[in-house]
Amino acid sequence: MPNVTFIEFNGTPHEVEVPEGTTLMRAATDHNVPGIDGDCGGQCACATCHVFIDPAWIDRVGGRNSNEDEMLNFASGLRDNSRLACQITLTNALDGLLVAMPEGQH
Ligand code: FES
């Protein structure tokens, strides 16, 4: 069961544990983590699941897919480490993952 910590823009951490195969977006919404709405249900069509991947985890999480990259162009506060949480599937290899939410999402 991978463990993930979400950091709200105000610095409040939320640590959750989810079954392998859960998306990072669902990990947040299933645990009522503020700042991740997931309005489109994970279809890569809303960008309300925008997160910043902690630099130490970028290589393990991997890069954006092309749909995700397009959608993130509409997101505010885009950074090199921006990802859409619905496009990341959690495995035990990502146990301990740390992500932060942008200012517009709270
Ligand atoms: Fe809509 Fe991720 S939940 S883009």
GROMACS .gro file of N, CA and C and ligand atoms in nm:
model
  322
    1MET      N    1   0.085  -0.120   0.000
    1MET     CA    2   0.000   0.000   0.000
    1MET      C    3   0.089   0.125   0.000
    2PRO      N    4   0.099   0.191  -0.114
    2PRO     CA    5   0.180   0.312  -0.117
    2PRO      C    6   0.124   0.425  -0.031
    3ASN      N    7   0.214   0.497   0.029
    3ASN     CA    8   0.183   0.610   0.114
    3ASN      C    9   0.218   0.737   0.037
    4VAL      N   10   0.130   0.836   0.039
    4VAL     CA   11   0.155   0.961  -0.032
    4VAL      C   12   0.128   1.078   0.060
    5THR      N   13   0.209   1.182   0.051
    5THR     CA   14   0.182   1.303   0.127
    5THR      C   15   0.154   1.418   0.031
    6PHE      N   16   0.036   1.479   0.051
    6PHE     CA   17  -0.005   1.597  -0.024
    6PHE      C   18   0.018   1.719   0.065
    7ILE      N   19   0.080   1.822   0.011
    7ILE     CA   20   0.102   1.945   0.086
    7ILE      C   21   0.013   2.055   0.027
    8GLU      N   22  -0.081   2.104   0.106
    8GLU     CA   23  -0.165   2.215   0.059
    8GLU      C   24  -0.079   2.338   0.036
    9PHE      N   25  -0.133   2.435  -0.040
    9PHE     CA   26  -0.057   2.557  -0.066
    9PHE      C   27  -0.020   2.628   0.063
   10ASN      N   28  -0.106   2.616   0.165
   10ASN     CA   29  -0.078   2.682   0.294
   10ASN      C   30   0.020   2.601   0.380
   11GLY      N   31   0.069   2.489   0.328
   11GLY     CA   32   0.170   2.411   0.399
   11GLY      C   33   0.115   2.295   0.479
   12THR      N   34  -0.016   2.280   0.484
   12THR     CA   35  -0.074   2.170   0.563
   12THR      C   36  -0.053   2.036   0.491
   13PRO      N   37   0.010   1.940   0.560
   13PRO     CA   38   0.032   1.810   0.497
   13PRO      C   39  -0.086   1.714   0.518
   14HIS      N   40  -0.109   1.629   0.422
   14HIS     CA   41  -0.212   1.524   0.433
   14HIS      C   42  -0.148   1.394   0.387
   15GLU      N   43  -0.132   1.300   0.478
   15GLU     CA   44  -0.070   1.173   0.443
   15GLU      C   45  -0.178   1.067   0.427
   16VAL      N   46  -0.178   0.999   0.314
   16VAL     CA   47  -0.278   0.895   0.290
   16VAL      C   48  -0.210   0.767   0.243
   17GLU      N   49  -0.278   0.656   0.266
   17GLU     CA   50  -0.228   0.527   0.222
   17GLU      C   51  -0.336   0.466   0.135
   18VAL      N   52  -0.299   0.419   0.016
   18VAL     CA   53  -0.399   0.369  -0.079
   18VAL      C   54  -0.352   0.237  -0.140
   19PRO      N   55  -0.445   0.158  -0.192
   19PRO     CA   56  -0.406   0.034  -0.260
   19PRO      C   57  -0.327   0.065  -0.387
   20GLU      N   58  -0.235  -0.024  -0.424
   20GLU     CA   59  -0.164  -0.010  -0.550
   20GLU      C   60  -0.264  -0.003  -0.664
   21GLY      N   61  -0.236   0.077  -0.766
   21GLY     CA   62  -0.326   0.089  -0.880
   21GLY      C   63  -0.419   0.208  -0.869
   22THR      N   64  -0.424   0.271  -0.752
   22THR     CA   65  -0.506   0.391  -0.734
   22THR      C   66  -0.435   0.508  -0.802
   23THR      N   67  -0.511   0.597  -0.867
   23THR     CA   68  -0.445   0.716  -0.922
   23THR      C   69  -0.418   0.814  -0.808
   24LEU      N   70  -0.322   0.901  -0.834
   24LEU     CA   71  -0.287   1.003  -0.735
   24LEU      C   72  -0.406   1.095  -0.710
   25MET      N   73  -0.487   1.121  -0.814
   25MET     CA   74  -0.607   1.204  -0.797
   25MET      C   75  -0.706   1.136  -0.703
   26ARG      N   76  -0.733   1.007  -0.726
   26ARG     CA   77  -0.827   0.934  -0.640
   26ARG      C   78  -0.775   0.922  -0.497
   27ALA      N   79  -0.647   0.909  -0.483
   27ALA     CA   80  -0.589   0.902  -0.348
   27ALA      C   81  -0.628   1.026  -0.269
   28ALA      N   82  -0.632   1.142  -0.338
   28ALA     CA   83  -0.668   1.267  -0.271
   28ALA      C   84  -0.819   1.276  -0.250
   29THR      N   85  -0.896   1.255  -0.357
   29THR     CA   86  -1.041   1.275  -0.346
   29THR      C   87  -1.104   1.172  -0.253
   30ASP      N   88  -1.054   1.049  -0.253
   30ASP     CA   89  -1.110   0.946  -0.164
   30ASP      C   90  -1.085   0.978  -0.017
   31HIS      N   91  -0.986   1.065   0.009
   31HIS     CA   92  -0.953   1.100   0.148
   31HIS      C   93  -0.983   1.247   0.178
   32ASN      N   94  -1.064   1.310   0.091
   32ASN     CA   95  -1.105   1.449   0.113
   32ASN      C   96  -0.988   1.544   0.134
   33VAL      N   97  -0.882   1.522   0.058
   33VAL     CA   98  -0.768   1.614   0.065
   33VAL      C   99  -0.806   1.743  -0.008
   34PRO      N  100  -0.804   1.857   0.059
   34PRO     CA  101  -0.841   1.982  -0.009
   34PRO      C  102  -0.739   2.018  -0.116
   35GLY      N  103  -0.787   2.077  -0.225
   35GLY     CA  104  -0.695   2.124  -0.329
   35GLY      C  105  -0.691   2.036  -0.451
   36ILE      N  106  -0.751   1.918  -0.445
   36ILE     CA  107  -0.760   1.830  -0.561
   36ILE      C  108  -0.909   1.801  -0.583
   37ASP      N  109  -0.966   1.863  -0.685
   37ASP     CA  110  -1.110   1.844  -0.709
   37ASP      C  111  -1.138   1.725  -0.801
   38GLY      N  112  -1.058   1.708  -0.903
   38GLY     CA  113  -1.082   1.597  -0.995
   38GLY      C  114  -1.216   1.607  -1.065
   39ASP      N  115  -1.251   1.725  -1.110
   39ASP     CA  116  -1.385   1.751  -1.166
   39ASP      C  117  -1.421   1.663  -1.284
   40CYS      N  118  -1.326   1.627  -1.367
   40CYS     CA  119  -1.360   1.548  -1.487
   40CYS      C  120  -1.356   1.398  -1.460
   41GLY      N  121  -1.329   1.359  -1.337
   41GLY     CA  122  -1.330   1.217  -1.303
   41GLY      C  123  -1.206   1.143  -1.350
   42GLY      N  124  -1.102   1.216  -1.388
   42GLY     CA  125  -0.978   1.150  -1.428
   42GLY      C  126  -0.961   1.137  -1.578
   43GLN      N  127  -1.039   1.214  -1.655
   43GLN     CA  128  -1.033   1.204  -1.801
   43GLN      C  129  -0.930   1.298  -1.863
   44CYS      N  130  -0.847   1.359  -1.783
   44CYS     CA  131  -0.745   1.450  -1.833
   44CYS      C  132  -0.810   1.568  -1.906
   45ALA      N  133  -0.920   1.620  -1.849
   45ALA     CA  134  -0.997   1.723  -1.919
   45ALA      C  135  -1.033   1.842  -1.832
   46CYS      N  136  -0.972   1.856  -1.713
   46CYS     CA  137  -1.013   1.970  -1.630
   46CYS      C  138  -0.895   2.043  -1.564
   47ALA      N  139  -0.787   1.972  -1.539
   47ALA     CA  140  -0.669   2.029  -1.472
   47ALA      C  141  -0.695   2.073  -1.328
   48THR      N  142  -0.802   2.025  -1.266
   48THR     CA  143  -0.825   2.056  -1.124
   48THR      C  144  -0.750   1.957  -1.034
   49CYS      N  145  -0.666   1.876  -1.093
   49CYS     CA  146  -0.585   1.782  -1.013
   49CYS      C  147  -0.437   1.813  -1.030
   50HIS      N  148  -0.408   1.939  -1.066
   50HIS     CA  149  -0.270   1.983  -1.089
   50HIS      C  150  -0.188   1.972  -0.959
   51VAL      N  151  -0.072   1.907  -0.968
   51VAL     CA  152   0.018   1.898  -0.853
   51VAL      C  153   0.161   1.924  -0.898
   52PHE      N  154   0.244   1.962  -0.802
   52PHE     CA  155   0.388   1.975  -0.824
   52PHE      C  156   0.455   1.852  -0.759
   53ILE      N  157   0.528   1.779  -0.839
   53ILE     CA  158   0.599   1.661  -0.787
   53ILE      C  159   0.726   1.707  -0.716
   54ASP      N  160   0.748   1.657  -0.595
   54ASP     CA  161   0.871   1.691  -0.524
   54ASP      C  162   0.991   1.655  -0.612
   55PRO      N  163   1.090   1.745  -0.622
   55PRO     CA  164   1.204   1.721  -0.713
   55PRO      C  165   1.271   1.585  -0.693
   56ALA      N  166   1.273   1.535  -0.571
   56ALA     CA  167   1.338   1.407  -0.545
   56ALA      C  168   1.264   1.290  -0.609
   57TRP      N  169   1.140   1.313  -0.650
   57TRP     CA  170   1.057   1.204  -0.703
   57TRP      C  171   1.034   1.212  -0.854
   58ILE      N  172   1.079   1.317  -0.918
   58ILE     CA  173   1.046   1.338  -1.059
   58ILE      C  174   1.087   1.220  -1.147
   59ASP      N  175   1.208   1.169  -1.128
   59ASP     CA  176   1.255   1.060  -1.214
   59ASP      C  177   1.169   0.936  -1.197
   60ARG      N  178   1.129   0.906  -1.074
   60ARG     CA  179   1.049   0.785  -1.051
   60ARG      C  180   0.906   0.801  -1.102
   61VAL      N  181   0.852   0.922  -1.092
   61VAL     CA  182   0.714   0.945  -1.137
   61VAL      C  183   0.707   0.949  -1.289
   62GLY      N  184   0.808   1.007  -1.352
   62GLY     CA  185   0.810   1.015  -1.498
   62GLY      C  186   0.748   1.144  -1.549
   63GLY      N  187   0.750   1.158  -1.682
   63GLY     CA  188   0.704   1.282  -1.745
   63GLY      C  189   0.558   1.279  -1.785
   64ARG      N  190   0.512   1.393  -1.837
   64ARG     CA  191   0.372   1.407  -1.879
   64ARG      C  192   0.346   1.333  -2.010
   65ASN      N  193   0.223   1.288  -2.029
   65ASN     CA  194   0.185   1.239  -2.162
   65ASN      C  195   0.137   1.360  -2.244
   66SER      N  196   0.114   1.342  -2.374
   66SER     CA  197   0.085   1.458  -2.459
   66SER      C  198  -0.049   1.524  -2.426
   67ASN      N  199  -0.154   1.446  -2.395
   67ASN     CA  200  -0.283   1.506  -2.357
   67ASN      C  201  -0.268   1.589  -2.230
   68GLU      N  202  -0.195   1.533  -2.138
   68GLU     CA  203  -0.172   1.599  -2.009
   68GLU      C  204  -0.096   1.730  -2.029
   69ASP      N  205   0.002   1.725  -2.117
   69ASP     CA  206   0.082   1.843  -2.144
   69ASP      C  207  -0.006   1.954  -2.202
   70GLU      N  208  -0.096   1.917  -2.293
   70GLU     CA  209  -0.188   2.016  -2.351
   70GLU      C  210  -0.279   2.075  -2.245
   71MET      N  211  -0.335   1.989  -2.161
   71MET     CA  212  -0.428   2.035  -2.058
   71MET      C  213  -0.357   2.126  -1.958
   72LEU      N  214  -0.234   2.095  -1.927
   72LEU     CA  215  -0.162   2.176  -1.829
   72LEU      C  216  -0.133   2.316  -1.881
   73ASN      N  217  -0.139   2.334  -2.012
   73ASN     CA  218  -0.121   2.469  -2.065
   73ASN      C  219  -0.229   2.564  -2.018
   74PHE      N  220  -0.343   2.508  -1.976
   74PHE     CA  221  -0.452   2.591  -1.925
   74PHE      C  222  -0.443   2.610  -1.773
   75ALA      N  223  -0.351   2.542  -1.711
   75ALA     CA  224  -0.341   2.550  -1.565
   75ALA      C  225  -0.258   2.670  -1.524
   76SER      N  226  -0.294   2.731  -1.413
   76SER     CA  227  -0.215   2.845  -1.366
   76SER      C  228  -0.098   2.793  -1.282
   77GLY      N  229   0.010   2.867  -1.284
   77GLY     CA  230   0.125   2.831  -1.202
   77GLY      C  231   0.204   2.714  -1.255
   78LEU      N  232   0.198   2.691  -1.386
   78LEU     CA  233   0.268   2.577  -1.445
   78LEU      C  234   0.418   2.581  -1.415
   79ARG      N  235   0.471   2.465  -1.377
   79ARG     CA  236   0.615   2.453  -1.351
   79ARG      C  237   0.668   2.329  -1.424
   80ASP      N  238   0.801   2.316  -1.425
   80ASP     CA  239   0.861   2.198  -1.489
   80ASP      C  240   0.816   2.070  -1.422
   81ASN      N  241   0.788   2.075  -1.292
   81ASN     CA  242   0.749   1.954  -1.218
   81ASN      C  243   0.597   1.941  -1.204
   82SER      N  244   0.522   2.013  -1.288
   82SER     CA  245   0.375   2.002  -1.286
   82SER      C  246   0.331   1.871  -1.348
   83ARG      N  247   0.234   1.806  -1.286
   83ARG     CA  248   0.168   1.687  -1.344
   83ARG      C  249   0.021   1.693  -1.308
   84LEU      N  250  -0.060   1.617  -1.383
   84LEU     CA  251  -0.199   1.600  -1.347
   84LEU      C  252  -0.208   1.470  -1.267
   85ALA      N  253  -0.262   1.481  -1.147
   85ALA     CA  254  -0.261   1.367  -1.056
   85ALA      C  255  -0.341   1.249  -1.108
   86CYS      N  256  -0.440   1.275  -1.196
   86CYS     CA  257  -0.520   1.163  -1.248
   86CYS      C  258  -0.441   1.079  -1.348
   87GLN      N  259  -0.327   1.130  -1.393
   87GLN     CA  260  -0.248   1.058  -1.491
   87GLN      C  261  -0.133   0.980  -1.427
   88ILE      N  262  -0.131   0.974  -1.295
   88ILE     CA  263  -0.025   0.903  -1.222
   88ILE      C  264  -0.087   0.788  -1.145
   89THR      N  265  -0.045   0.667  -1.174
   89THR     CA  266  -0.095   0.549  -1.103
   89THR      C  267   0.006   0.511  -0.995
   90LEU      N  268  -0.046   0.495  -0.875
   90LEU     CA  269   0.044   0.468  -0.761
   90LEU      C  270   0.079   0.320  -0.752
   91THR      N  271   0.207   0.295  -0.737
   91THR     CA  272   0.257   0.159  -0.715
   91THR      C  273   0.345   0.164  -0.590
   92ASN      N  274   0.388   0.047  -0.546
   92ASN     CA  275   0.475   0.046  -0.428
   92ASN      C  276   0.608   0.118  -0.455
   93ALA      N  277   0.645   0.128  -0.584
   93ALA     CA  278   0.767   0.200  -0.619
   93ALA      C  279   0.754   0.349  -0.586
   94LEU      N  280   0.630   0.397  -0.572
   94LEU     CA  281   0.608   0.538  -0.540
   94LEU      C  282   0.572   0.557  -0.393
   95ASP      N  283   0.595   0.455  -0.312
   95ASP     CA  284   0.568   0.466  -0.168
   95ASP      C  285   0.653   0.578  -0.108
   96GLY      N  286   0.588   0.674  -0.042
   96GLY     CA  287   0.659   0.787   0.017
   96GLY      C  288   0.652   0.912  -0.067
   97LEU      N  289   0.582   0.905  -0.181
   97LEU     CA  290   0.574   1.019  -0.274
   97LEU      C  291   0.525   1.146  -0.204
   98LEU      N  292   0.586   1.256  -0.244
   98LEU     CA  293   0.553   1.388  -0.188
   98LEU      C  294   0.513   1.479  -0.303
   99VAL      N  295   0.394   1.539  -0.292
   99VAL     CA  296   0.348   1.634  -0.395
   99VAL      C  297   0.289   1.756  -0.326
  100ALA      N  298   0.285   1.867  -0.398
  100ALA     CA  299   0.230   1.992  -0.343
  100ALA      C  300   0.127   2.048  -0.441
  101MET      N  301   0.033   2.122  -0.387
  101MET     CA  302  -0.071   2.181  -0.470
  101MET      C  303  -0.039   2.327  -0.500
  102PRO      N  304  -0.079   2.374  -0.621
  102PRO     CA  305  -0.055   2.514  -0.656
  102PRO      C  306  -0.148   2.610  -0.583
  103GLU      N  307  -0.115   2.736  -0.592
  103GLU     CA  308  -0.188   2.839  -0.517
  103GLU      C  309  -0.337   2.843  -0.550
  104GLY      N  310  -0.371   2.825  -0.677
  104GLY     CA  311  -0.512   2.838  -0.717
  104GLY      C  312  -0.602   2.728  -0.665
  105GLN      N  313  -0.546   2.620  -0.612
  105GLN     CA  314  -0.626   2.506  -0.569
  105GLN      C  315  -0.626   2.493  -0.417
  106HIS      N  316  -0.734   2.536  -0.356
  106HIS     CA  317  -0.746   2.517  -0.212
  106HIS      C  318  -0.891   2.522  -0.173
  107FES    FE1  319  -0.955   1.625  -1.452
  107FES    FE2  320  -0.725   1.517  -1.373
  107FES     S1  321  -0.916   1.496  -1.282
  107FES     S2  322  -0.760   1.646  -1.542
   0.00000   0.00000   0.00000
